XYZ file of C-alpha atoms in Angstrom:
234
model
C 11.457 -9.263 -8.212
C 7.740 -9.847 -8.459
C 4.799 -9.298 -10.736
C 5.090 -6.231 -12.943
C 1.400 -5.541 -12.441
C -1.215 -6.476 -9.874
C -4.930 -6.483 -10.728
C -7.447 -6.250 -7.901
C -10.583 -6.304 -10.060
C -9.679 -8.371 -13.074
C -10.041 -6.281 -16.223
C -12.478 -3.827 -14.657
C -9.801 -1.462 -13.345
C -6.295 -0.606 -14.533
C -3.463 -2.697 -13.139
C -1.346 -1.417 -10.263
C 2.407 -1.484 -10.728
C 3.652 -4.058 -8.214
C 6.922 -2.348 -7.240
C 5.849 1.232 -8.031
C 7.805 3.687 -5.907
C 10.214 1.070 -4.572
C 12.057 0.483 -7.842
C 12.267 4.245 -8.373
C 13.718 4.786 -4.890
C 16.432 2.207 -5.495
C 17.257 3.622 -8.918
C 17.528 7.116 -7.423
C 20.373 5.792 -5.284
C 22.313 4.568 -8.296
C 21.195 0.945 -8.112
C 20.394 -0.830 -11.367
C 16.927 -2.312 -10.903
C 15.429 -5.145 -12.913
C 11.824 -6.165 -12.255
C 10.712 -9.531 -13.539
C 7.302 -11.079 -13.902
C 6.067 -14.635 -13.621
C 2.633 -16.073 -14.212
C 0.099 -15.737 -11.412
C -0.794 -19.366 -12.040
C 1.389 -22.429 -11.954
C 3.454 -24.197 -9.332
C 6.546 -22.822 -7.620
C 8.627 -25.024 -9.899
C 7.017 -23.630 -13.062
C 7.313 -20.057 -11.867
C 10.964 -20.604 -10.923
C 11.690 -21.692 -14.497
C 10.045 -18.516 -15.823
C 12.029 -16.445 -13.356
C 15.286 -18.085 -14.378
C 14.690 -17.335 -18.055
C 13.767 -13.721 -17.297
C 16.853 -13.120 -15.155
C 19.169 -14.766 -17.662
C 17.745 -12.597 -20.434
C 17.907 -9.313 -18.537
C 20.985 -9.794 -16.338
C 23.214 -11.876 -18.595
C 26.787 -11.950 -17.312
C 25.973 -9.880 -14.224
C 25.926 -10.372 -10.465
C 22.484 -9.871 -8.942
C 20.978 -9.363 -5.502
C 17.389 -10.574 -5.528
C 14.641 -8.974 -3.440
C 11.432 -10.995 -3.377
C 8.060 -10.458 -1.723
C 5.664 -13.152 -0.548
C 5.554 -16.267 -2.756
C 8.197 -14.712 -4.993
C 10.669 -15.693 -2.295
C 9.804 -19.368 -2.756
C 10.156 -19.044 -6.530
C 13.581 -17.472 -6.047
C 14.740 -20.065 -3.526
C 13.780 -22.904 -5.859
C 15.423 -21.199 -8.818
C 18.692 -20.676 -6.937
C 18.718 -24.188 -5.488
C 17.426 -26.313 -8.355
C 17.367 -24.390 -11.637
C 20.689 -22.499 -11.548
C 20.210 -19.753 -14.180
C 23.230 -19.846 -16.496
C 25.521 -16.849 -16.947
C 24.119 -15.082 -13.870
C 25.819 -14.826 -10.486
C 23.249 -14.646 -7.688
C 24.980 -12.982 -4.741
C 22.104 -12.766 -2.278
C 18.387 -13.293 -1.780
C 16.381 -11.036 0.533
C 12.814 -12.172 1.135
C 10.023 -10.027 2.541
C 7.068 -11.746 4.209
C 7.689 -15.008 2.385
C 5.919 -18.067 3.887
C 9.071 -20.192 4.168
C 7.437 -22.524 6.681
C 3.964 -22.535 5.200
C 0.777 -20.851 6.328
C -1.815 -21.877 8.888
C -4.316 -19.927 6.769
C -3.623 -22.297 3.851
C -4.144 -25.199 6.263
C -7.444 -23.658 7.349
C -8.672 -23.158 3.783
C -7.947 -26.742 2.782
C -9.498 -28.133 5.967
C -12.681 -26.063 5.690
C -13.249 -26.041 1.945
C -11.737 -29.400 1.073
C -9.286 -30.131 -1.696
C -12.027 -31.184 -4.119
C -13.547 -27.690 -4.015
C -10.277 -25.784 -4.420
C -10.601 -25.531 -8.263
C -13.789 -23.479 -7.785
C -11.930 -21.129 -5.463
C -9.185 -20.799 -8.078
C -11.732 -19.857 -10.748
C -13.086 -17.089 -8.532
C -9.573 -15.808 -7.880
C -8.887 -15.896 -11.633
C -11.877 -13.654 -12.291
C -10.559 -11.185 -9.723
C -7.055 -11.314 -11.139
C -5.602 -12.684 -7.893
C -2.571 -14.936 -7.557
C -3.203 -18.548 -6.571
C -0.753 -20.632 -8.557
C 1.117 -22.301 -5.711
C -1.494 -21.977 -2.971
C -1.738 -25.735 -2.611
C 1.989 -25.775 -1.837
C 1.658 -23.410 1.119
C 0.419 -25.818 3.772
C 2.793 -26.132 6.690
C 3.083 -29.878 6.214
C 4.078 -29.519 2.552
C 6.723 -26.913 3.318
C 8.115 -28.933 6.232
C 8.155 -32.348 4.573
C 8.540 -31.582 0.870
C 9.672 -28.132 -0.233
C 12.269 -27.167 2.361
C 14.093 -30.531 2.498
C 14.286 -30.628 -1.307
C 15.290 -26.975 -1.714
C 18.563 -26.529 0.166
C 20.280 -23.159 0.300
C 23.069 -22.599 -2.202
C 26.379 -22.408 -0.304
C 27.580 -19.398 -2.300
C 24.419 -17.311 -1.843
C 23.646 -15.183 1.222
C 20.065 -15.374 2.490
C 18.300 -12.566 4.378
C 14.683 -12.208 5.449
C 12.198 -9.725 6.899
C 8.778 -10.199 8.449
C 5.917 -7.889 9.323
C 3.075 -7.584 11.781
C -0.113 -5.544 11.932
C -3.396 -5.290 13.780
C -6.059 -4.879 11.072
C -9.504 -3.504 11.811
C -12.661 -5.545 11.265
C -13.235 -3.778 7.915
C -9.875 -4.903 6.523
C -9.535 -7.697 3.982
C -6.883 -9.094 6.328
C -9.140 -9.263 9.400
C -10.146 -12.929 9.062
C -6.824 -14.441 7.916
C -4.972 -12.394 10.548
C -7.090 -13.861 13.353
C -6.738 -17.402 12.006
C -2.961 -17.148 11.706
C -2.574 -15.366 15.054
C -4.249 -18.231 16.919
C -1.768 -20.752 15.522
C 1.442 -18.895 14.665
C 1.264 -15.604 16.527
C 2.083 -12.173 15.095
C 1.537 -11.788 11.344
C 0.920 -9.289 8.542
C -2.500 -10.617 7.621
C -1.223 -13.444 5.416
C 2.247 -14.509 6.580
C 3.436 -14.907 10.166
C 6.644 -13.452 11.552
C 7.718 -16.998 12.383
C 7.182 -18.270 8.841
C 8.959 -15.246 7.336
C 12.288 -16.203 8.880
C 14.927 -17.726 6.610
C 18.690 -17.313 6.638
C 19.744 -14.198 8.538
C 16.581 -12.609 9.922
C 16.959 -8.829 9.758
C 13.869 -7.772 11.660
C 10.119 -7.277 11.828
C 8.307 -4.298 10.309
C 5.555 -3.160 12.666
C 2.166 -1.731 11.715
C 2.162 -2.785 8.063
C 0.111 -5.453 6.331
C 1.169 -7.854 3.604
C 0.494 -5.385 0.785
C 1.786 -2.277 2.542
C 5.222 -3.899 2.273
C 5.361 -3.259 -1.467
C 3.743 0.179 -1.267
C 0.524 -1.309 -2.641
C -1.784 0.635 -0.329
C -0.365 4.008 -1.344
C -0.377 3.002 -5.002
C -4.065 2.058 -4.813
C -4.851 5.394 -3.199
C -2.992 7.227 -5.980
C -4.749 5.209 -8.672
C -8.216 5.968 -7.283
C -7.243 9.652 -6.980
C -6.285 9.749 -10.657
C -9.392 7.825 -11.755
C -11.519 10.592 -10.249
C -9.810 13.167 -12.457
C -7.139 14.397 -10.071
C -3.396 14.392 -10.555
C -0.708 13.720 -8.026
C 1.514 16.675 -7.217
């Protein structure tokens, strides 16, 4: 589950398939795969409603195991707990690098920039095609005092989670957020800490991968740039 397409430069470059390679690997093992998409803008609650409608439409009458990356895990948790998609049996939810307990980087952004200036940041992110819809809901205080208490686990659904950690170089887009998060929460993947990733049964930490490596984004970007220069993958 996640966005069908990720755009790193707005409309200037072609979109990158969000789950490219991962969905194919699952399908090759005989698993029926359904990828859904929700808006990159809007609150967790709004995105959960979109997700519920998409799952009901595409998995009507079926049992599903949901795999969600990053904020998609919060959308899925809210959907399972509060929306209850009809005619669909959710068996399990596995989240990958989802900020279940908020993000010290979100805290930092709001403290440094100020809430009044956040709309300007959102406009910049819009132009770049980057997700920001529920960013204001990712502070650690909001997750601790609002979201988690009001979004209890469904007793009939099994919850699993994975985290990741990396050590990005100074040239990496994750260099600054990684350092900020590390000082407060410890090991992290450049956006989400190992500590915050834990929900339900924690299955382990992936080492040496950043937040986007987890969905094969780095390889996909490399392939896309290769093809844009007139080459073809073998």
